[in-house]
mmCIF file of C-alpha atoms in Angstrom:
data_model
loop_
_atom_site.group_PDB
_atom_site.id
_atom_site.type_symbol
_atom_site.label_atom_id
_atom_site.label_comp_id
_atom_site.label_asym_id
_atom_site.label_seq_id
_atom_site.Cartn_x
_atom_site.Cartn_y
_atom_site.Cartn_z
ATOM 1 C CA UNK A 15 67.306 126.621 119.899
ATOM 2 C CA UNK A 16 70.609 125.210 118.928
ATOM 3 C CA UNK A 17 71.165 123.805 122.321
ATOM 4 C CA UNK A 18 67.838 122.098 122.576
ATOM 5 C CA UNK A 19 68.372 120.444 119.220
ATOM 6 C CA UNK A 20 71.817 119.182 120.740
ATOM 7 C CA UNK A 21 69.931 117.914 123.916
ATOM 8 C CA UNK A 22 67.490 116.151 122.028
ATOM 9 C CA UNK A 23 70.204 114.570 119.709
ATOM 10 C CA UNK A 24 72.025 113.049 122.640
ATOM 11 C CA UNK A 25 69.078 111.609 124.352
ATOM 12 C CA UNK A 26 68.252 109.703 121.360
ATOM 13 C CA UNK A 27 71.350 108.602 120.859
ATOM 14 C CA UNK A 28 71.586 107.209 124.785
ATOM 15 C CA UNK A 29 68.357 105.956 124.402
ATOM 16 C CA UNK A 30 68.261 104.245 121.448
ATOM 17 C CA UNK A 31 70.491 101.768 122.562
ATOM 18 C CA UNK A 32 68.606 100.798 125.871
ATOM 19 C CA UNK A 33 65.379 98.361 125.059
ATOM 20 C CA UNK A 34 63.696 100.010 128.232
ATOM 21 C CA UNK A 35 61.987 102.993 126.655
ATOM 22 C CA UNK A 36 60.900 101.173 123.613
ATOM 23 C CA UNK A 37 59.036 98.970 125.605
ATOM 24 C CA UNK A 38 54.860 99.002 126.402
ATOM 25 C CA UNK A 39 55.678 100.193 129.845
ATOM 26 C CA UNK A 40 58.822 102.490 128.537
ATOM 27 C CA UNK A 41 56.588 104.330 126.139
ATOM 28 C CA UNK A 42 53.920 104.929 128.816
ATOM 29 C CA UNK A 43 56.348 106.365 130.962
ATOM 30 C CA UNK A 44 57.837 108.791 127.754
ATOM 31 C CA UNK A 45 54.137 109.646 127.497
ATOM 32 C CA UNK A 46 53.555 110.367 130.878
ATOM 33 C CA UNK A 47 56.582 112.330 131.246
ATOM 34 C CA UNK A 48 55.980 114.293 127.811
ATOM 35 C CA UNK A 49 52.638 115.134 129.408
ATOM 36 C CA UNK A 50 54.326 116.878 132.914
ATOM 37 C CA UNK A 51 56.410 118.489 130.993
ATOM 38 C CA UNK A 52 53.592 120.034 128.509
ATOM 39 C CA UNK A 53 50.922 120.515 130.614
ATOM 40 C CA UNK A 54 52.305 123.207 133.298
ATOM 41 C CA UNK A 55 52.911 125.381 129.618
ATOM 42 C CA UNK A 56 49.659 124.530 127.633
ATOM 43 C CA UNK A 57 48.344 128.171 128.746
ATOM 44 C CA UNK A 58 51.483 129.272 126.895
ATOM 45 C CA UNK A 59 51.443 126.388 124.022
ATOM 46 C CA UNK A 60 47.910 125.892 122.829
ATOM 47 C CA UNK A 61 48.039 129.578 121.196
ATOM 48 C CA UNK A 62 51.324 128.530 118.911
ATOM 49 C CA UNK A 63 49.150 125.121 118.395
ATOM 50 C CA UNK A 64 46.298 126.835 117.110
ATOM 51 C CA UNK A 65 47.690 128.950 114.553
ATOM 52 C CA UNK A 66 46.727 127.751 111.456
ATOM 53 C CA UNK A 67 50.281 128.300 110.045
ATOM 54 C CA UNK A 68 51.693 126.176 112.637
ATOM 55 C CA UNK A 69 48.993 123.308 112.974
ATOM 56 C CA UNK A 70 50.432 121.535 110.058
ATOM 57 C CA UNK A 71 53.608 121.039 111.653
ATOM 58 C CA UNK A 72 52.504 120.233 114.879
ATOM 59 C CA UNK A 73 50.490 117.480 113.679
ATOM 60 C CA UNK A 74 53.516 116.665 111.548
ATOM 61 C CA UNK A 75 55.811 116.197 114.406
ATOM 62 C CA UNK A 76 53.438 114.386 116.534
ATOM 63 C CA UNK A 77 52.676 111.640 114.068
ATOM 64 C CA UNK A 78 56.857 111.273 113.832
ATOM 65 C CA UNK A 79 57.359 110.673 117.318
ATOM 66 C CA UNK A 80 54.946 107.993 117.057
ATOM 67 C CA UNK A 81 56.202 106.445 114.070
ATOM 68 C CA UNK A 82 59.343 106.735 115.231
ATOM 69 C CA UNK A 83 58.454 105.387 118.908
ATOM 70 C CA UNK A 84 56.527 102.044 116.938
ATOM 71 C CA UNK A 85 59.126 101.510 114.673
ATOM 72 C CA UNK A 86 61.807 100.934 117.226
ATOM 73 C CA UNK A 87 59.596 99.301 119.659
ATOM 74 C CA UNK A 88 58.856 96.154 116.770
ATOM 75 C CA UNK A 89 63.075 95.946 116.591
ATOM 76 C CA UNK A 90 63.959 96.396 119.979
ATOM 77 C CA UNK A 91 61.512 96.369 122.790
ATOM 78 C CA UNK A 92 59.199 93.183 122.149
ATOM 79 C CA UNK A 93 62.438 91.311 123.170
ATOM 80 C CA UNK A 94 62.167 88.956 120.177
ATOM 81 C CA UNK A 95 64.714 88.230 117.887
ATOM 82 C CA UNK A 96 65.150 89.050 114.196
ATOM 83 C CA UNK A 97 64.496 87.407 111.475
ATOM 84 C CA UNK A 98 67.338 86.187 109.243
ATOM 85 C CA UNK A 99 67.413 89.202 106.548
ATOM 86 C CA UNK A 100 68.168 87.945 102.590
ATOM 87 C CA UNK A 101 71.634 89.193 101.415
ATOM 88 C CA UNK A 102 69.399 90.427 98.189
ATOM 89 C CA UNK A 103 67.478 93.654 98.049
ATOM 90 C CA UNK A 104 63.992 93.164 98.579
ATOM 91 C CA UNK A 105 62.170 95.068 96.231
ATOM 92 C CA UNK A 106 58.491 94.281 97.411
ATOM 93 C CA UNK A 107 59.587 96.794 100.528
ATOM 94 C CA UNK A 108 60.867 99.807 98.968
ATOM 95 C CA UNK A 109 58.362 99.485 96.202
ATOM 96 C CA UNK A 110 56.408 102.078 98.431
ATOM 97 C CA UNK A 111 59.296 104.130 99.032
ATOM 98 C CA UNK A 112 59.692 104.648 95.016
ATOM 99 C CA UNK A 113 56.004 105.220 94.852
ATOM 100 C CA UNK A 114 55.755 108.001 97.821
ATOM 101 C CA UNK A 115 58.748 109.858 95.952
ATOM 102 C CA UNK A 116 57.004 110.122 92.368
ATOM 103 C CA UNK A 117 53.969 111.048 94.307
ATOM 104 C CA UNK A 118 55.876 113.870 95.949
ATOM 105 C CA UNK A 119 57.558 114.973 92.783
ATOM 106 C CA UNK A 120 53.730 114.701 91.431
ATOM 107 C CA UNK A 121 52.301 117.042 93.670
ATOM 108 C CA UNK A 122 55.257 119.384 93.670
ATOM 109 C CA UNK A 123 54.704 119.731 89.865
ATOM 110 C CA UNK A 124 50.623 120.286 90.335
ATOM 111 C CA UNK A 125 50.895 122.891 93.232
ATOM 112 C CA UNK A 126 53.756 124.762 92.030
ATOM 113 C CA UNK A 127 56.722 126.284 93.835
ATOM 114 C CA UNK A 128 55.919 127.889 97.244
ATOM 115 C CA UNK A 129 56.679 131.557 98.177
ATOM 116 C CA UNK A 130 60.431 131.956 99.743
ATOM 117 C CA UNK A 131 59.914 131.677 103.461
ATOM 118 C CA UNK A 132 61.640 134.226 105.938
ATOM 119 C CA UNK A 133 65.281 132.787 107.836
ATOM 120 C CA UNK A 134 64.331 131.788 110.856
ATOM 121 C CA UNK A 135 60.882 131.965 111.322
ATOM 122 C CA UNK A 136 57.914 129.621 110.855
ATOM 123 C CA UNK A 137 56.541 132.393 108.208
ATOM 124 C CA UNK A 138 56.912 130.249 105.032
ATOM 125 C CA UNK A 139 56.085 126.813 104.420
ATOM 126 C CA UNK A 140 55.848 124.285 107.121
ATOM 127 C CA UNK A 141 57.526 121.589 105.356
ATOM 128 C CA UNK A 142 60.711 123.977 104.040
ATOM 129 C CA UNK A 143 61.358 125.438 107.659
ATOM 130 C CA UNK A 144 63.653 123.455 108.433
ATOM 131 C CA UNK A 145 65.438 123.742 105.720
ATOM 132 C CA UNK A 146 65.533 127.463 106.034
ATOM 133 C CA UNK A 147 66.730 127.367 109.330
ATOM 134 C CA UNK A 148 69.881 125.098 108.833
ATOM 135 C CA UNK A 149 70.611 127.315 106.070
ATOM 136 C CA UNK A 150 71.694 130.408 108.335
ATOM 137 C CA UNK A 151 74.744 128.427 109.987
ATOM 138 C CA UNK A 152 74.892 125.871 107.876
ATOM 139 C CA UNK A 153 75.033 127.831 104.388
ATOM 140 C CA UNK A 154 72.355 127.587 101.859
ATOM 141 C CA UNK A 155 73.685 125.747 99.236
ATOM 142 C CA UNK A 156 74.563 123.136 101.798
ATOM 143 C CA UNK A 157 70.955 123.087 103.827
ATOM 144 C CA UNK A 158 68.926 124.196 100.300
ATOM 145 C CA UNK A 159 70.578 121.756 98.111
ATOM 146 C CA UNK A 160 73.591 118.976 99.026
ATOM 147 C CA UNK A 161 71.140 117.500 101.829
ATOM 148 C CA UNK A 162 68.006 117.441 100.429
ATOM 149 C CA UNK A 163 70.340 115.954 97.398
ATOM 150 C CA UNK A 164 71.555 113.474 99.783
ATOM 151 C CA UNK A 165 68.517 112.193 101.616
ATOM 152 C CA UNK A 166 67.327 111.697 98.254
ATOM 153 C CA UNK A 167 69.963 109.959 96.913
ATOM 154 C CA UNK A 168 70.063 107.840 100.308
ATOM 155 C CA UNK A 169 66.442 107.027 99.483
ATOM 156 C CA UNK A 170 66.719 105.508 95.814
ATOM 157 C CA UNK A 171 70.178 103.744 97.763
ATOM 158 C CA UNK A 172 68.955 102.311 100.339
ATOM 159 C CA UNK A 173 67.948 98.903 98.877
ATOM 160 C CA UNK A 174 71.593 98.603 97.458
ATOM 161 C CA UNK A 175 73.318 99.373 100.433
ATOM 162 C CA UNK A 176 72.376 96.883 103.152
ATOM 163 C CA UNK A 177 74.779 94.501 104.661
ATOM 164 C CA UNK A 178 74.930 91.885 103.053
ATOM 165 C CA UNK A 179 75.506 88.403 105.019
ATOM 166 C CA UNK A 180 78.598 86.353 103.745
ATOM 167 C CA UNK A 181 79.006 83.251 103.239
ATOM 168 C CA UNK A 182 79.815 80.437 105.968
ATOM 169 C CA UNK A 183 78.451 83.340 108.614
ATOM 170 C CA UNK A 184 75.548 82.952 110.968
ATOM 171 C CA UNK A 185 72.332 84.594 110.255
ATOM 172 C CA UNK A 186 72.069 88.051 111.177
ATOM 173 C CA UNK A 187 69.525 87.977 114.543
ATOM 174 C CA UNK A 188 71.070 91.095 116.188
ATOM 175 C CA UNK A 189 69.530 94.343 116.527
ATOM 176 C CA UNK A 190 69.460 96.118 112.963
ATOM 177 C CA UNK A 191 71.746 99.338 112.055
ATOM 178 C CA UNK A 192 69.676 100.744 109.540
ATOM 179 C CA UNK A 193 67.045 101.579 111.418
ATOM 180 C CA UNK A 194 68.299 103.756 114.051
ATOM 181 C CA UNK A 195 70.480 105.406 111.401
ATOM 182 C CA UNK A 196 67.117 106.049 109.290
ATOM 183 C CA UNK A 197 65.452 107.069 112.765
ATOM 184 C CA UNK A 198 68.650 109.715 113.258
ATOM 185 C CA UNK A 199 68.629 111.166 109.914
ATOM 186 C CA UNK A 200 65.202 111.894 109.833
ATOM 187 C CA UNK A 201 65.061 113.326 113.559
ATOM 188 C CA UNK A 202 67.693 115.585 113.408
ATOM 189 C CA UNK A 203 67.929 116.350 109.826
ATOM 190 C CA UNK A 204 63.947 116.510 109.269
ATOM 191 C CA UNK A 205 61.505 116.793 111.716
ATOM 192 C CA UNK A 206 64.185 118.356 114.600
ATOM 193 C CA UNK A 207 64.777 121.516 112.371
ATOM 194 C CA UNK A 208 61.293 122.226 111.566
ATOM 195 C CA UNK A 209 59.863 121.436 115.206
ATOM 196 C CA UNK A 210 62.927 124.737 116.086
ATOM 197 C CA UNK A 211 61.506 126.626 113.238
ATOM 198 C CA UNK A 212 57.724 125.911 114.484
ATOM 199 C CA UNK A 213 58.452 128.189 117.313
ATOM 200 C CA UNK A 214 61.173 130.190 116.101
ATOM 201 C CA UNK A 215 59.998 133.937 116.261
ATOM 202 C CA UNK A 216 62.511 135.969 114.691
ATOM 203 C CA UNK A 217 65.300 135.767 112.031
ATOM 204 C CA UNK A 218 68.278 134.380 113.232
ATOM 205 C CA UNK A 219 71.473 136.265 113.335
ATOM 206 C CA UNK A 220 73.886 135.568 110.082
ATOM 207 C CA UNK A 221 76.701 132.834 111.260
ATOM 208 C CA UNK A 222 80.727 134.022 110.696
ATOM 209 C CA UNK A 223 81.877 131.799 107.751
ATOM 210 C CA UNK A 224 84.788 129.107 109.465
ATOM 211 C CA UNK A 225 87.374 131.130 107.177
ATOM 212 C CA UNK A 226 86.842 134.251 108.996
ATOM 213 C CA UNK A 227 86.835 132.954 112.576
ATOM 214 C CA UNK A 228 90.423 130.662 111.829
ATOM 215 C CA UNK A 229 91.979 134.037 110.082
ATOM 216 C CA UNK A 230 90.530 137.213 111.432
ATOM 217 C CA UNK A 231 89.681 136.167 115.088
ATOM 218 C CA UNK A 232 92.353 133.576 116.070
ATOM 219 C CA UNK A 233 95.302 134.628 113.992
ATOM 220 C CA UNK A 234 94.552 138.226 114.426
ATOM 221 C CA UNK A 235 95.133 138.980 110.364
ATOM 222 C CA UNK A 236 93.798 139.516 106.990
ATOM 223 C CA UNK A 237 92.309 136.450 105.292
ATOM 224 C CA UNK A 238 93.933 135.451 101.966
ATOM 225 C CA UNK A 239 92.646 136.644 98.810
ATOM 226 C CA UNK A 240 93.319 133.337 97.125
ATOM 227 C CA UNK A 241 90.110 131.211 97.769
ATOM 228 C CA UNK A 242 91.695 127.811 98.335
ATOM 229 C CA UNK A 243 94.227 129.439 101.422
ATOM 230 C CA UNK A 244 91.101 131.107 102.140
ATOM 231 C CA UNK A 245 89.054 128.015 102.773
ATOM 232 C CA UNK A 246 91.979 125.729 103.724
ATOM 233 C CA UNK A 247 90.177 125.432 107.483
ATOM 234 C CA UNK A 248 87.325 124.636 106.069
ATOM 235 C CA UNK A 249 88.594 121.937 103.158
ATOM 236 C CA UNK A 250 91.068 120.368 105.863
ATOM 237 C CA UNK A 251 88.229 119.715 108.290
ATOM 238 C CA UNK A 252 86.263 117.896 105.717
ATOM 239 C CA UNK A 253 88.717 116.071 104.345
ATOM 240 C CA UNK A 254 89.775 115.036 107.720
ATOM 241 C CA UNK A 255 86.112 114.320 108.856
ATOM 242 C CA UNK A 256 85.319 111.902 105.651
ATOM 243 C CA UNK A 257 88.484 110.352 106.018
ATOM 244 C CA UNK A 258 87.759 109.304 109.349
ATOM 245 C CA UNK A 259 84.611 107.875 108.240
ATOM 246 C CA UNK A 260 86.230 105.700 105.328
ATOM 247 C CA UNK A 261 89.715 105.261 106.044
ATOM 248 C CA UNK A 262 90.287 105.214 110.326
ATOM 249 C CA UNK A 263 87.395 104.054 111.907
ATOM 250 C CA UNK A 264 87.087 101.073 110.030
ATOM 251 C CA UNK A 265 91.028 99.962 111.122
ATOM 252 C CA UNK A 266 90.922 101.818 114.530
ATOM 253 C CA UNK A 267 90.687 99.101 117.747
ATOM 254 C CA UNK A 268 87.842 100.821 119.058
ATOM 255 C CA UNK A 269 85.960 101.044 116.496
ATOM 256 C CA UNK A 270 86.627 97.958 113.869
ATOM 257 C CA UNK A 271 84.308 96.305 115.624
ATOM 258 C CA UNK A 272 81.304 98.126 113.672
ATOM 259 C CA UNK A 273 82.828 100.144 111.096
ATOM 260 C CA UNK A 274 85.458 96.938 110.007
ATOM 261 C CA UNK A 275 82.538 94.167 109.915
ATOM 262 C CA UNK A 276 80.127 97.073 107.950
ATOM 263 C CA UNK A 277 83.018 97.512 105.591
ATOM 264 C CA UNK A 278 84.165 93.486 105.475
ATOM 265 C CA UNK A 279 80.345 92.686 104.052
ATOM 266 C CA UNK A 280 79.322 96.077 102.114
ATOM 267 C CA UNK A 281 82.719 96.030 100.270
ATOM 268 C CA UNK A 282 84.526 99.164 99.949
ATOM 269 C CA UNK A 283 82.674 100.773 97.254
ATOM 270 C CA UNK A 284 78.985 100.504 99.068
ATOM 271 C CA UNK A 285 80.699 100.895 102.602
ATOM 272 C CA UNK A 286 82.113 104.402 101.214
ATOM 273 C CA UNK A 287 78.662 105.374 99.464
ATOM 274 C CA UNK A 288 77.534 104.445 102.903
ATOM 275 C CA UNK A 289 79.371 106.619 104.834
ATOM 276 C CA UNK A 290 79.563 109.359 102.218
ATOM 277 C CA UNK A 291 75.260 109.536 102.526
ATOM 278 C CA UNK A 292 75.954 108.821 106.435
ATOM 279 C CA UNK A 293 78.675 111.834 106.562
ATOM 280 C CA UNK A 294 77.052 114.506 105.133
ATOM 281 C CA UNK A 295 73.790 113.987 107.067
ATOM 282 C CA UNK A 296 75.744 113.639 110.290
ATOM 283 C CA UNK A 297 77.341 117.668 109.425
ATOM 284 C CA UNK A 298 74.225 118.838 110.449
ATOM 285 C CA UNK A 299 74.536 118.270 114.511
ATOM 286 C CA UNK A 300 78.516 119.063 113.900
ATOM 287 C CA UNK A 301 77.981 122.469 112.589
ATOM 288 C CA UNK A 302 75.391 123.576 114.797
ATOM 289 C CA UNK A 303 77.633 122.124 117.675
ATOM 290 C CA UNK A 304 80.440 124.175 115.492
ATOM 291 C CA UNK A 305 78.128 127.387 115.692
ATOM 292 C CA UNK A 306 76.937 126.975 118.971
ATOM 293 C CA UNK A 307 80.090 126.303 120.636
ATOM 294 C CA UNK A 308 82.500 127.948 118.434
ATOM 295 C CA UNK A 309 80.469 130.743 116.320
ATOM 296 C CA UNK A 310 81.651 129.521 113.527
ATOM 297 C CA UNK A 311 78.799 129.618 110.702
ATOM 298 C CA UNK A 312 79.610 127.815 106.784
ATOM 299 C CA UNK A 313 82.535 125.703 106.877
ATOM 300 C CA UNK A 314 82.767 126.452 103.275
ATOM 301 C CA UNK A 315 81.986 130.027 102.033
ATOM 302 C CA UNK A 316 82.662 131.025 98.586
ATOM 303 C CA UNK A 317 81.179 134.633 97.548
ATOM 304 C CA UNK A 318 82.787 134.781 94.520
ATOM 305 C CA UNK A 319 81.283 131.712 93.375
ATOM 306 C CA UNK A 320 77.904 132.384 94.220
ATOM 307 C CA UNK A 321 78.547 129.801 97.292
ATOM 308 C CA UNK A 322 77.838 131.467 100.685
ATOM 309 C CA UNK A 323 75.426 132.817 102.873
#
C-alpha cells in the first residue's frame, strides 16, 4: 500500500499546481477517468463497499475528494483573481473551526473511548485506522500522539500564522499557500492512511527501527548500549531535516524565493512555528518513502523509555 500512497502523493503535488484539473471541464474528466478505472473492478469493490464496517469510511473518503476537488477549484480553476486578504486574523472564519473541535471533544467525552483496533487492518474504528496504520513504520508514539498533537495544534494556529502583507507591498492576488498545504496535510496525513487501512486485510509486518538498519545491517556490528550513540542516525536526520526547513531553504537561491518571502512577512518566530507544524506533518510521506525504499521503520526507537514500537 505504501507505494500507492506515494503515487497518490506525487500526483497531487503535480497537479495541484496546474489550473487544468480544477477546472469544470478538468473535474469532469477526473470523474470520468475515476469511473474507468472503478468500474472494470466494481464486481471486486462493491463487496468491501458494502460492509458495514467499511461504509463509513468509504463515504468518508468520497465526500473528501469532493471537498477537496471544490475547494481548489474556487482558488484556482475559475481563473479569477484573489481578493486582497487583511494582514489581521479573521476570526468570523475560524469561529467554525473552534466550534467543530469542542464538538469533537464533546462527543468523544459522551461516547467514550473506542476498543483498540488491530495494526493494519480496517478491524477497529474507521476514523483511528489510519492512525493505526502509520503507527507500524512510523512508531506509535509518533502516529498515536505527536501528529494528532500537531494537527491539533496547527488547527487552534492557523489564524495566527498567515502571511501577513507588509507595508508599502502590493496586495496579495496570487494563488494562496495555505490552502494546498491544508489540502496536503489532510490527504496524506488523514484521509490517505485510512482509505490504505479501508482495504488493508492483514497486519502489517513490524518495521526495523533506523538504529538497527545504520548499525546492524550497514556497519555489520553491535549497536551501542548508550541510547543517544544508539539513536545518533536517527537524531542527526531530524536535526538535519528541521534545519533545512528553518535555517537553508529560506537563504538557499533556489528556494528563497518562497521560503525567504514566507519568512520576510511571518517573522522568524511564526515562520519557525510554521515550519515546525509543516515538518512534522511532512515525516509522514518521508518515512514511509524511508520504509518502503529503505526498510527502515521508527527513526527514533527508545525501548527503555517506553518509546518504540
Amino acid at each position: 500500500m505504501i507505494p500507492l500512497y506515494l503515487v497518490g502523493l506525487v500526483l497531487f503535488l503535480l497537479a495541484v499546481r496546474s489550473r487544468l484539473p480544477w477546472t469544470t471541464a478538468g473535474g469532469a474528466l477526473l470523474l470520468l477517468g475515476t469511473s474507468a478505472l472503478v468500474l472494470p473492478r466494481w464486481e471486486a469493490i462493491a463487496p468491501l463497499l458494502a460492509d458495514p464496517e467499511r461504509l463509513p469510511a468509504a463515504v468518508f473518503l468520497a465526500l473528501t475528494a469532493a471537498v477537496v476537488w471544490w475547494s481548489v477549484h474556487r482558488e484556482r480553476g475559475q481563473g479569477r483573481p484573489l481578493e486582497p486578504r487583511s494582514s489581521e486574523p479573521d476570526a468570523a472564519r475560524w469561529g467554525p473551526v473552534a466550534v467543530g473541535v469542542a464538538a469533537v471533544f464533546a462527543a468523544a467525552a459522551w461516547i467514550g473511548a473506542p476498543p483498540p483496533p488491530a495494526p493494519g487492518t480496517a478491524d477497529g474504528p474507521w476514523f483511528l485506522g489510519g492512525l493505526d496504520l502509520l503507527a507500524v513504520p512510523l512508531a506509535p508514539w509518533f502516529a498515536l500522539g505527536l501528529l494528532p498533537a500537531t494537527a491539533f495544534a496547527g488547527l487552534l494556529l492557523a489564524p495566527h500564522l498567515e502571511t501577513r502583507i507588509e507595508d508599502g507591498e502590493a496586495p496579495y492576488r496570487g494563488r494562496r499557500d495555505e490552502v494546498p498545504f491544508f489540502l496536503f496535510a489532510w490527504l496524506f496525513v488523514g484521509a490517505g492512511p485510512i482509505g490504505l487501512s479501508l482495504f488493508s486485510a492483514s497486519p502489517a509486518a513490524p518495521a526495523t527501527p533506523l538504529s538497527e538498519r545504520f548499525w546492524i545491517d550497514l556497519l555489520g556490528r553491535r549497536p551501542p548500549a548508550f541510547w543517544l550513540w544508539r539513536e545518533f542516525p536517527g537524531l542527526l536526520s531530524i536535526a538535519a531535516y528541521f534545519g533545512l526547513l528553518l535555517g537553508w531553504l529560506p537563504r538557499w537561491g533556489v528556494t528563497q524565493g518562497v521560503f525567504g518571502r514566507h519568512r520576510r512577512r511571518l517573522g522568524p518566530w511564526r515562520y519557525a512555528a510554521v515550519m515546525a507544524i509543516a515538518g512534522v506533518l511532512a515525516l509522514v510521506p518521508l518515512g514511509l518513502a524511508a520504509t518502503w525504499w529503505l526498510g527502515a521503520g521508527p527513526w527514533i526507537h527508545l525501548p527503555e523509555w517506553g518509546i518504540g514500537r
